[in-house]
Structures are given as structure tokens and as C-alpha cells.
PDB file of C-alpha atoms in Angstrom:
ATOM      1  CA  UNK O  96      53.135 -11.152  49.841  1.00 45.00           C
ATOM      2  CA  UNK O  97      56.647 -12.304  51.339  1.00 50.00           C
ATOM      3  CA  UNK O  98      58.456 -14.108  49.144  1.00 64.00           C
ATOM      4  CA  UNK O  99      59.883 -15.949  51.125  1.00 75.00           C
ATOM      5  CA  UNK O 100      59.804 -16.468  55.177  1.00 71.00           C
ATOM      6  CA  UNK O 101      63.461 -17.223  55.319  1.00 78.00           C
ATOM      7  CA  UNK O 102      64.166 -14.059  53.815  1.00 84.00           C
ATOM      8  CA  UNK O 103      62.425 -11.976  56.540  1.00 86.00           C
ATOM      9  CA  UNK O 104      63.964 -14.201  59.117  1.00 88.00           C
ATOM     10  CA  UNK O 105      67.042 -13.266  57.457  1.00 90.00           C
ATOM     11  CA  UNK O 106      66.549  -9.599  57.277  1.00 90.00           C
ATOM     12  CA  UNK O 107      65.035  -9.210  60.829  1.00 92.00           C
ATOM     13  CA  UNK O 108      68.345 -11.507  61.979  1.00 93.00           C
ATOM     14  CA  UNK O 109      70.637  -8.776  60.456  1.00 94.00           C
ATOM     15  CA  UNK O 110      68.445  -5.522  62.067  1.00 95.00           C
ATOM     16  CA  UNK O 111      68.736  -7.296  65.238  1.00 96.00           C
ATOM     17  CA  UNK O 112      72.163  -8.040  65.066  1.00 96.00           C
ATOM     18  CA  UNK O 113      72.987  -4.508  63.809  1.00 96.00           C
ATOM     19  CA  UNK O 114      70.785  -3.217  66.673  1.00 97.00           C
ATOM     20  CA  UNK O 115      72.808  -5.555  69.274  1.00 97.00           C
ATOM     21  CA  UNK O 116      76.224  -4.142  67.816  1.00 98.00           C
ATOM     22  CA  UNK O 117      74.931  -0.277  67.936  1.00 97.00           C
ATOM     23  CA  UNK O 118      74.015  -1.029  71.208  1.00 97.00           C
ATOM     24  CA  UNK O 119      77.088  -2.832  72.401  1.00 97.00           C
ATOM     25  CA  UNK O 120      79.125   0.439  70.727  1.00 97.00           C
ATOM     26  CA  UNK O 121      76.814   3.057  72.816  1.00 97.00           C
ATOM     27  CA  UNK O 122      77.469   1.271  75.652  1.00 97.00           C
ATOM     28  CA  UNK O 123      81.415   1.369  75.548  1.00 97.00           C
ATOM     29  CA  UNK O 124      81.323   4.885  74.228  1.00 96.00           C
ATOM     30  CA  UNK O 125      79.225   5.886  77.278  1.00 96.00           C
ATOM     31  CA  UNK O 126      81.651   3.850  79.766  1.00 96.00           C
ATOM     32  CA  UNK O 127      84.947   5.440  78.012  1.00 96.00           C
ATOM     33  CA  UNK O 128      82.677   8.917  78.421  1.00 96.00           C
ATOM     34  CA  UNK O 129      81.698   8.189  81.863  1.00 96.00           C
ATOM     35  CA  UNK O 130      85.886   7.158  82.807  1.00 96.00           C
ATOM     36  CA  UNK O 131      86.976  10.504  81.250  1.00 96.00           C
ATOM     37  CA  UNK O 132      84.244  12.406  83.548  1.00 96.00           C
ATOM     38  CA  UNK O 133      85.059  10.234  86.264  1.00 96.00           C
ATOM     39  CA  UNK O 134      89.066  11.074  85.977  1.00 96.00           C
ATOM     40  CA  UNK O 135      88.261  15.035  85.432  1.00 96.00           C
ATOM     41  CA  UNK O 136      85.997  15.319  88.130  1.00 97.00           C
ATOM     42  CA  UNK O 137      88.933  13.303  90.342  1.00 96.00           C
ATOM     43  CA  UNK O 138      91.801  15.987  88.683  1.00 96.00           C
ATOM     44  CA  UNK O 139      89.554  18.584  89.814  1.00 97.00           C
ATOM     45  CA  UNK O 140      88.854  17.693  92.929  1.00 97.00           C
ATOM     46  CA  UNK O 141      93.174  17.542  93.476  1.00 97.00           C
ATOM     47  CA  UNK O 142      93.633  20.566  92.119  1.00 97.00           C
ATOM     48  CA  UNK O 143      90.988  21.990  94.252  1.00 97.00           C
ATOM     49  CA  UNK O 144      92.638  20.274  97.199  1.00 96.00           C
ATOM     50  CA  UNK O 145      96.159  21.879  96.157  1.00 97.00           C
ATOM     51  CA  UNK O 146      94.502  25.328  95.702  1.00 97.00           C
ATOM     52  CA  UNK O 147      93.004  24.648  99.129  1.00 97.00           C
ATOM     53  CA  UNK O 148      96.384  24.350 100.508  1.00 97.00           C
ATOM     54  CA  UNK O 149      98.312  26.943  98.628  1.00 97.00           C
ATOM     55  CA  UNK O 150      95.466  29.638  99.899  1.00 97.00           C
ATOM     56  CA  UNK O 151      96.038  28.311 103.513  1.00 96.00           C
ATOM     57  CA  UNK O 152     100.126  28.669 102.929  1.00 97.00           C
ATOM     58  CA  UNK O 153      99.476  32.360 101.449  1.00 96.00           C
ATOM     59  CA  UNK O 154      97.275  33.127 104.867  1.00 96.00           C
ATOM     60  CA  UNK O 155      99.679  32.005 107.211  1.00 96.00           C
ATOM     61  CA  UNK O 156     102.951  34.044 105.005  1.00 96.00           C
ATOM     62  CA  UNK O 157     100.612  36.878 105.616  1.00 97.00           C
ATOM     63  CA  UNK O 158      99.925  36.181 109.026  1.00 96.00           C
ATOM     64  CA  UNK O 159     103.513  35.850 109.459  1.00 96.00           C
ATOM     65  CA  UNK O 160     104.097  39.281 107.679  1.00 97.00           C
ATOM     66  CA  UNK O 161     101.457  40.911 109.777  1.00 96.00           C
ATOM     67  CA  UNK O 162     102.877  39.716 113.049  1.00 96.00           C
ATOM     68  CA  UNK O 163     106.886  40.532 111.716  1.00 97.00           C
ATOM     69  CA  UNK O 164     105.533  44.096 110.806  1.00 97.00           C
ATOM     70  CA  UNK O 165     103.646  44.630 114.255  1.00 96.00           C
ATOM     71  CA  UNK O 166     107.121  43.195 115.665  1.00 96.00           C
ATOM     72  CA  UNK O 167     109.187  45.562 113.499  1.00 96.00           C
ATOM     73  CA  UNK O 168     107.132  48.569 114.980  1.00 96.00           C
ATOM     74  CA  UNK O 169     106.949  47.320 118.277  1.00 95.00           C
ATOM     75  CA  UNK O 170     110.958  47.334 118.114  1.00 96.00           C
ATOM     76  CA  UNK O 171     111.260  50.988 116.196  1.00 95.00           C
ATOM     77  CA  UNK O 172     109.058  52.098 119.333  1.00 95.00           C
ATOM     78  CA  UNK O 173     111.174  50.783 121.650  1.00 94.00           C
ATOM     79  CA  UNK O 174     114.614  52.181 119.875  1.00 94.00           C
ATOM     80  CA  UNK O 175     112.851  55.407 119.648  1.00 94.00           C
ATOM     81  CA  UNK O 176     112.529  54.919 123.618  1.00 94.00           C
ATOM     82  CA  UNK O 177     116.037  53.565 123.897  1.00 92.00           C
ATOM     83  CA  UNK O 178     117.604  57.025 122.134  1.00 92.00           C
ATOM     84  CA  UNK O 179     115.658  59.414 124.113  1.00 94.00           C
ATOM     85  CA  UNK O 180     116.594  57.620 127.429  1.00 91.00           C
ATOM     86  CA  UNK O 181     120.135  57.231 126.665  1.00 90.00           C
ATOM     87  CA  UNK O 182     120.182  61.250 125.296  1.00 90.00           C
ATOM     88  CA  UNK O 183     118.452  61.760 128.544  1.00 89.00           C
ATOM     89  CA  UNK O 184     121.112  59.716 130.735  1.00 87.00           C
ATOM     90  CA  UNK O 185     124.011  61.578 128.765  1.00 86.00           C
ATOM     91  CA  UNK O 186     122.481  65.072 129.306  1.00 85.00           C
ATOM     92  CA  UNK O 187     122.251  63.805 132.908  1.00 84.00           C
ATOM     93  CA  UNK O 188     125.526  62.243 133.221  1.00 80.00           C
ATOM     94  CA  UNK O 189     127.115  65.641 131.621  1.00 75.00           C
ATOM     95  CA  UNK O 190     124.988  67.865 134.062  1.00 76.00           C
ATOM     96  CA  UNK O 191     126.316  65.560 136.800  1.00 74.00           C
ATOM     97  CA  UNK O 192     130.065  66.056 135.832  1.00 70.00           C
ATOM     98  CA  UNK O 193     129.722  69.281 135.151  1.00 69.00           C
ATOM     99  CA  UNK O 194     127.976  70.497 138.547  1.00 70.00           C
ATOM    100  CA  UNK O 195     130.366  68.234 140.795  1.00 66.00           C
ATOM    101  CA  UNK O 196     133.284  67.874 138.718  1.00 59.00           C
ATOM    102  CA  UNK O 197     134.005  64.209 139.018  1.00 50.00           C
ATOM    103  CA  UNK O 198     135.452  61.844 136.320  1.00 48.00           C
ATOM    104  CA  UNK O 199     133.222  59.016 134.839  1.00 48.00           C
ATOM    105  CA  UNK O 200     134.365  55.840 136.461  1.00 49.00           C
ATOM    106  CA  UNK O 201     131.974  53.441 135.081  1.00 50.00           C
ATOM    107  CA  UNK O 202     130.086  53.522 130.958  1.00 52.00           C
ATOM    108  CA  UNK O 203     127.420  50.955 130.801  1.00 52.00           C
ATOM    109  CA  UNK O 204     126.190  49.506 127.464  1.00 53.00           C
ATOM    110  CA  UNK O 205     122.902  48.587 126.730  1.00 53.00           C
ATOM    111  CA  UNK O 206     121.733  46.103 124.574  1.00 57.00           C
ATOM    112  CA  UNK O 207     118.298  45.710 123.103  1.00 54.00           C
ATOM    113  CA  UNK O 208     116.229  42.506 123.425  1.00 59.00           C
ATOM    114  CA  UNK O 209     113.769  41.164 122.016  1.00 61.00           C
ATOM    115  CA  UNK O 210     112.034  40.753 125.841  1.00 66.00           C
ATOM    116  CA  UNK O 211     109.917  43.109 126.591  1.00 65.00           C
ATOM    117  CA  UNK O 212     110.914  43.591 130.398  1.00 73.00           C
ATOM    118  CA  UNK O 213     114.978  43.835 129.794  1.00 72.00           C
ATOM    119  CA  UNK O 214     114.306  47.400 129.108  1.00 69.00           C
ATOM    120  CA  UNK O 215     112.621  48.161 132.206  1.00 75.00           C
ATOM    121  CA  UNK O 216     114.818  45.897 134.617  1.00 76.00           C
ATOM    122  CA  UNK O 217     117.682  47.493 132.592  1.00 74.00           C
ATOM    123  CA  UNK O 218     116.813  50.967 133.641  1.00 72.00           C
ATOM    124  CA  UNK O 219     115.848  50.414 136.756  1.00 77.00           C
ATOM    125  CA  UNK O 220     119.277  48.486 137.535  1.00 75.00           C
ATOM    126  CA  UNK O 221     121.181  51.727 135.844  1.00 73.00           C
ATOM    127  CA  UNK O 222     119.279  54.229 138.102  1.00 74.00           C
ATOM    128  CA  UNK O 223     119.674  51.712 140.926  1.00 75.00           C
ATOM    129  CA  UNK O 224     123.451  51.280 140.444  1.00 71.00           C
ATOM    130  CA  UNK O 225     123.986  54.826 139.509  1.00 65.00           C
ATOM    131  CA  UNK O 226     122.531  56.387 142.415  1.00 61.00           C
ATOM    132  CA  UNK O 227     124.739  53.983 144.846  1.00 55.00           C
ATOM    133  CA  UNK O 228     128.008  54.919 142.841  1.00 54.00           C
ATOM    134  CA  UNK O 229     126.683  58.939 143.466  1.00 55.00           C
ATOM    135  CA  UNK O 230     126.237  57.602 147.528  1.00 52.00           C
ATOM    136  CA  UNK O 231     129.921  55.822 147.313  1.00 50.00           C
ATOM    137  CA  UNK O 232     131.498  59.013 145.725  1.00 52.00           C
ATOM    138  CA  UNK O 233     129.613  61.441 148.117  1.00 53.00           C
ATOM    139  CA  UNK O 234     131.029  58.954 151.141  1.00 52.00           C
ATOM    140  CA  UNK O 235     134.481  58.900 149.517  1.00 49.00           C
ATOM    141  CA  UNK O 236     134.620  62.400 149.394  1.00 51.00           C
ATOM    142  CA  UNK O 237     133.850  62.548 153.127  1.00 52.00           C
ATOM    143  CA  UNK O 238     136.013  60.357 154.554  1.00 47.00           C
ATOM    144  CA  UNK O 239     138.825  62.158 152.703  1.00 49.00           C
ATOM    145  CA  UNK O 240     137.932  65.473 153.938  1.00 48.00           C
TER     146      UNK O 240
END
């Protein structure tokens, strides 16, 4: 049958030793496999961090744009409003001269801001101011009569 027990010892020696070094080569190509996953899955996790990020950057620009575009109306609203009130002050100014024949003393300049109640207190001072400089001018004219 066997020709020899040390020859089976032998063989079964050298399958079991090639079985150890198959095994041995499995497991390192499995660990260098399972490294390579382990660095992808960390890359991918960054760039899913970064892409994170650069979509929160691209929300607030646009949030930014939104809020400069409701601004930039806001401001062609209030220039529209700033024309028509100083083409209504000059129509009134030139009705004024015109009816009493008096000689502008005074130009005032307005300036637009970016507050929204320097408009209104601007007016408001303008008719205030104007209507005393109308009083002093109708007093003047009195006392010189």
C-alpha cells in the first residue's frame, strides 16, 4: 500500500505547509484590501464633508444675493420716491416764486441713506423749515410795509 510512511508524512508536511503559506497570503491580501477600503471610505467621507461645506457657502452667496437684490429694489423704490418728491418740491417751489415773486434764499440737498427713516425725518424737516422761512418772509414783508 504506502510505500513508505515517511513519504506520506512528507507529502502531508508539504500540503500543510503550502496550505499555511496560502493562508498566510489571503490573509495579507485581505488586510492590504481591507486598508484600501478603509482609506476610500475615509477620502469619501472628506470629500463629502468638503461638498457639505461648499453647498452651505453656495446657500449663504445666494442668500446674500437674495437679500442685496431685495436691497437694490428697496433702494430703486425709494429713488423713484426721492424724484417724484423733489419734481414735486420744484413744481412747488416754482409755483411759489412765481405767485409771490420772491427770490430763493435757501436750496437744500438731499442725500439718500441707506436708513429707512432719513427720508421721512428729511421731509418732514424740509416742509417744517420751509413753511417757517414762508412765515419769516410773510413777517418781513410786514414790518417793511
Amino acid at each position: 500500500m504506502a510505500r513508505n510512511p515517511c513519504d506520506l508524512r512528507l507529502l502531508l508536511l508539504a500540503a500543510a505547509a503550502a496550505f499555511i503559506y496560502i493562508q498566510v497570503r489571503l490573509f495579507a491580501a485581505q488586510s492590504h484590501y481591507a486598508d484600501r477600503l478603509a482609506e476610500a471610505e475615509k477620502s469619501e467621507n472628506q470629500c463629502t464633508s468638503q461638498l457639505k461645506s461648499m453647498i452651505d457657502q453656495v446657500s449663504m452667496q445666494q442668500e446674500k444675493i437674495v437679500a442685496l437684490e431685495e436691497m437694490k429694489i428697496r433702494q430703486d423704490e425709494e429713488h423713484a420716491q426721492l424724484k417724484i418728491l423733489i419734481q414735486d418740491l420744484e413744481k412747488r417751489s416754482v409755483q411759489n416764486l412765481l405767485n409771490k415773486n420772491v427770490v430763493a434764499v435757501a436750496a437744500v440737498v438731499i442725500m439718500a441713506c441707506n436708513r429707512p427713516d432719513y427720508l421721512q425725518r428729511t421731509v418732514e424737516s424740509i416742509l417744517k423749515y420751509g413753511s417757517r422761512l414762508n412765515h419769516l418772509q410773510k413777517s418781513e414783508k410786514t414790518v417793511y410795509s
